[in-house]
Coordinates of C-alpha atoms in Angstrom, one line a residue:
M467 CA 16.9 17.4 10.2
Q468 CA 15.3 14.7 12.7
K469 CA 18.1 11.6 13.5
G470 CA 16.2 8.1 12.6
I471 CA 17.9 6.5 14.6
N472 CA 15.9 3.3 14.8
M473 CA 13.8 3.1 12.2
K474 CA 13.5 0.5 9.5
L475 CA 11.8 2.1 5.8
R476 CA 11.2 -0.7 3.5
L477 CA 10.2 -0.4 -0.3
V478 CA 6.4 0.0 -0.8
K479 CA 6.8 1.8 -5.0
Q480 CA 8.6 1.7 -7.7
G481 CA 7.6 3.8 -10.2
D482 CA 9.5 6.4 -13.4
F483 CA 8.8 9.6 -13.8
L484 CA 9.9 10.6 -17.3
G485 CA 12.3 8.1 -17.4
T486 CA 13.7 9.0 -13.6
K487 CA 13.5 6.3 -11.1
C488 CA 11.6 7.5 -8.0
D489 CA 11.3 4.8 -4.7
F490 CA 9.0 5.6 -2.4
Y491 CA 9.5 4.1 1.2
V492 CA 7.1 3.3 4.4
N493 CA 8.4 3.1 8.5
E494 CA 6.6 0.9 11.0
I495 CA 3.9 3.8 12.1
G496 CA 3.4 4.2 7.7
D497 CA 4.4 8.0 7.1
I498 CA 6.0 7.8 3.4
F499 CA 9.4 9.0 1.8
M500 CA 11.9 9.5 -0.7
S501 CA 15.2 9.7 -0.9
R502 CA 16.9 13.3 -0.7
T503 CA 18.9 12.6 -4.6
Q504 CA 15.9 11.0 -5.8
I505 CA 13.9 14.7 -5.6
G506 CA 16.9 15.8 -6.9
Y507 CA 16.7 13.6 -10.0
A508 CA 13.3 14.6 -10.7
L509 CA 13.0 17.6 -11.0
K510 CA 16.0 17.9 -13.0
Y511 CA 18.7 19.5 -11.3
K512 CA 22.1 18.8 -12.2
Q513 CA 23.8 18.7 -9.2
P514 CA 20.4 16.6 -7.6
Q515 CA 21.3 16.3 -4.0
N516 CA 23.1 19.7 -3.8
A517 CA 20.4 21.4 -5.1
V518 CA 17.4 19.4 -2.8
L519 CA 20.2 20.3 -0.2
I520 CA 20.1 23.9 -1.3
V521 CA 16.4 24.0 -0.7
H522 CA 16.4 22.9 2.4
K523 CA 18.7 25.1 3.6
R524 CA 16.7 27.8 2.4
H525 CA 13.6 27.0 4.7
K526 CA 15.8 24.4 7.2
E527 CA 12.6 25.5 9.8
R528 CA 9.7 24.5 8.3
L529 CA 11.2 21.6 5.6
D530 CA 13.3 19.7 8.9
K531 CA 10.1 18.7 10.7
F532 CA 9.4 16.4 7.2
S533 CA 13.4 14.7 6.4
V534 CA 15.0 12.5 8.2
E535 CA 18.2 11.3 8.3
V536 CA 19.1 6.8 8.4
S537 CA 22.0 4.6 8.1
G538 CA 21.5 2.8 4.7
C539 CA 21.1 -0.3 7.4
Q540 CA 18.1 0.7 7.9
F541 CA 16.3 -0.1 5.6
V542 CA 15.1 -3.5 5.3
T543 CA 17.2 -4.9 2.4
P544 CA 20.0 -2.4 3.8
I545 CA 21.7 -0.7 0.8
Y546 CA 24.9 -0.1 3.1
K547 CA 25.8 -2.7 5.4
N548 CA 28.1 -0.2 8.0
E549 CA 25.7 2.4 10.5
N550 CA 28.4 5.0 10.4
T551 CA 29.0 5.6 6.6
D552 CA 26.8 7.1 3.7
K553 CA 23.9 8.8 5.5
V554 CA 20.7 9.0 3.6
F555 CA 18.3 11.8 3.4
M556 CA 14.4 11.0 3.2
Y557 CA 11.6 12.9 3.0
K558 CA 7.9 11.8 4.8
E559 CA 5.4 13.2 2.3
R560 CA 4.2 16.5 3.1
G561 CA 8.7 17.0 3.3
I562 CA 8.0 16.1 -0.6
Y563 CA 5.7 18.2 -1.3
E564 CA 7.3 21.4 0.4
I565 CA 10.7 21.0 -1.6
C566 CA 8.5 21.2 -4.9
R567 CA 6.6 24.1 -3.3
Y568 CA 10.2 26.0 -3.3
S569 CA 11.7 24.2 -6.3
N570 CA 11.9 26.9 -8.8
Q571 CA 12.9 24.0 -11.5
P572 CA 9.6 23.8 -14.1
I573 CA 8.5 20.1 -13.6
A574 CA 8.4 21.0 -10.4
D575 CA 4.5 21.3 -10.4
D576 CA 3.7 17.9 -12.9
F577 CA 6.3 16.1 -10.8
N578 CA 4.8 17.7 -7.4
D579 CA 1.0 15.6 -8.4
W580 CA 3.2 12.3 -10.2
V581 CA 4.3 12.1 -6.6
Y582 CA 0.4 13.0 -4.8
D583 CA -1.3 10.7 -8.0
T584 CA 1.7 8.1 -6.7
I585 CA 1.5 7.9 -3.1
L586 CA -3.0 7.9 -3.1
S587 CA -2.3 4.7 -5.2
I588 CA 0.3 3.2 -2.6
K589 CA -2.4 3.8 0.5
K590 CA -5.1 2.7 -1.9
N591 CA -3.7 -0.5 -2.7
G592 CA -1.4 -1.1 0.3
Y593 CA 1.2 -1.1 1.3
Y594 CA 2.4 -3.9 -1.2
I595 CA 6.2 -3.9 -3.5
A596 CA 5.1 -2.4 -6.7
A597 CA 6.8 -1.9 -8.8
E598 CA 5.2 -0.8 -12.2
K599 CA 5.8 -4.4 -13.6
D600 CA 3.0 -5.1 -10.2
E601 CA 0.3 -3.1 -12.1
K602 CA -1.4 -6.7 -13.5
W603 CA -0.8 -7.3 -9.3
L604 CA -2.9 -4.4 -8.3
G605 CA -5.9 -4.6 -11.0
T606 CA -6.4 -7.9 -10.0
R607 CA -6.1 -7.4 -5.8
Q608 CA -9.1 -4.6 -6.5
E609 CA -11.1 -6.9 -7.7
T610 CA -10.8 -9.9 -5.1
K611 CA -11.7 -6.4 -3.4
E612 CA -15.0 -6.0 -5.3
V613 CA -15.5 -9.2 -5.4
R614 CA -14.7 -9.7 -0.7
K615 CA -17.7 -6.6 -0.6
A616 CA -20.1 -8.6 -3.1
E617 CA -19.4 -12.3 -1.3
T618 CA -20.1 -10.1 2.4
D619 CA -23.0 -8.1 1.3
Q620 CA -24.1 -12.3 0.5
I621 CA -23.4 -13.0 3.7
K622 CA -25.1 -10.6 5.4
L623 CA -28.4 -11.1 3.5
F624 CA -27.5 -15.6 4.8
V625 CA -27.3 -14.0 7.7
E626 CA -30.8 -12.8 8.0
Y627 CA -32.4 -15.1 6.1
A628 CA -31.2 -17.3 9.3
R629 CA -31.7 -15.8 12.0
A630 CA -35.7 -15.6 10.5
Q631 CA -34.9 -19.2 10.7
G632 CA -34.1 -19.5 14.6
S633 CA -30.2 -18.8 14.3
Q634 CA -28.6 -17.8 17.5
H635 CA -25.3 -17.4 15.9
A636 CA -25.8 -16.9 12.7
D637 CA -23.6 -13.5 13.1
R638 CA -20.8 -16.3 13.0
Y639 CA -20.7 -17.1 9.5
Y640 CA -18.6 -13.9 8.5
V641 CA -15.9 -15.2 9.9
S642 CA -16.8 -19.3 9.2
L643 CA -16.4 -19.0 5.6
T644 CA -13.2 -16.4 5.5
K645 CA -11.3 -18.9 8.3
L646 CA -12.9 -21.6 5.3
I647 CA -11.5 -20.0 1.8
N648 CA -8.9 -18.6 3.7
R649 CA -7.5 -22.7 5.0
R650 CA -8.6 -23.6 1.8
L651 CA -5.4 -21.2 -0.2
G652 CA -3.0 -21.7 2.6
M653 CA -3.5 -18.0 3.9
E654 CA -3.1 -16.5 7.2
S655 CA -5.2 -13.9 8.1
G656 CA -4.9 -10.2 6.9
G657 CA -2.7 -12.1 4.5
R658 CA -4.0 -11.0 1.6
D659 CA -2.7 -7.7 0.9
K660 CA 0.9 -10.2 0.9
A661 CA -0.6 -12.7 -1.7
D662 CA 0.3 -13.8 -5.3
Q663 CA -1.6 -12.9 -8.1
R664 CA -2.4 -16.9 -9.0
T665 CA -3.5 -17.0 -4.9
L666 CA -5.6 -13.7 -6.3
M667 CA -7.4 -15.0 -8.5
H668 CA -7.8 -18.4 -6.7
L669 CA -9.1 -16.4 -3.8
K670 CA -10.9 -15.0 -6.2
S671 CA -13.0 -17.3 -8.1
L672 CA -13.5 -19.2 -4.4
E673 CA -15.1 -16.3 -2.9
T674 CA -17.8 -15.9 -6.3
V675 CA -19.0 -20.1 -5.9
V676 CA -20.0 -18.6 -1.8
E677 CA -22.0 -16.3 -3.2
L678 CA -23.3 -17.3 -6.0
H679 CA -24.4 -20.7 -4.3
L680 CA -25.3 -18.9 -1.2
A681 CA -27.8 -16.5 -3.4
T682 CA -29.1 -19.8 -5.8
L683 CA -30.1 -21.6 -2.7
M684 CA -31.2 -19.4 -0.9
A685 CA -33.5 -18.0 -4.0
E686 CA -34.4 -21.8 -3.8
G687 CA -36.3 -21.2 0.0
L688 CA -33.6 -24.5 1.3
P689 CA -32.7 -24.3 5.8
Y690 CA -30.3 -22.9 5.8
K691 CA -28.9 -25.4 7.9
E692 CA -28.9 -27.1 4.7
I693 CA -27.1 -25.1 3.0

């Protein structure tokens, strides 16, 4: 068991596995963790924390590498104020899978698969606090990614269009158009994963307008400087 003395853990997902609340945390370098106690509850042990501890002791050499001991005050929203009391035992993603592999609980395989899908979703959608009620946010965020790709594809065509007409600095349009939209929404660079759903909806609308505007005026053959 490693000591996560300086580690900070931030909640990034609150899921529900067959009625059991499951919190997923991430540290500063992107490792994803879940607590020993919640793993035990999800696996339907009668004594959740003690049962997982027994599994850990049986495979100590293996599981020590994928677990860490932290204090409650090391969470971004502290769960305990005193760093000297109430230690929390957390398992990295690999450790969660190993606990499931060594467990004899009938539900272990199902929980393992659910954890895998949940963590895959976290990595795909970014380390954003995502409770089950935030599925609409995740859907909107995915839509903005698709719109952004369509927009950048169109900007690429516009860059080539401008170069063909003699532009010496056509590549700047990628940055300038992105900055223009961010400024319009009051959003910092890299702030898309932190934006609320209303801002994401506005973002999607603006980037769709940019894409259609470029496509329409290019089709009309206007000089790039007038677009």
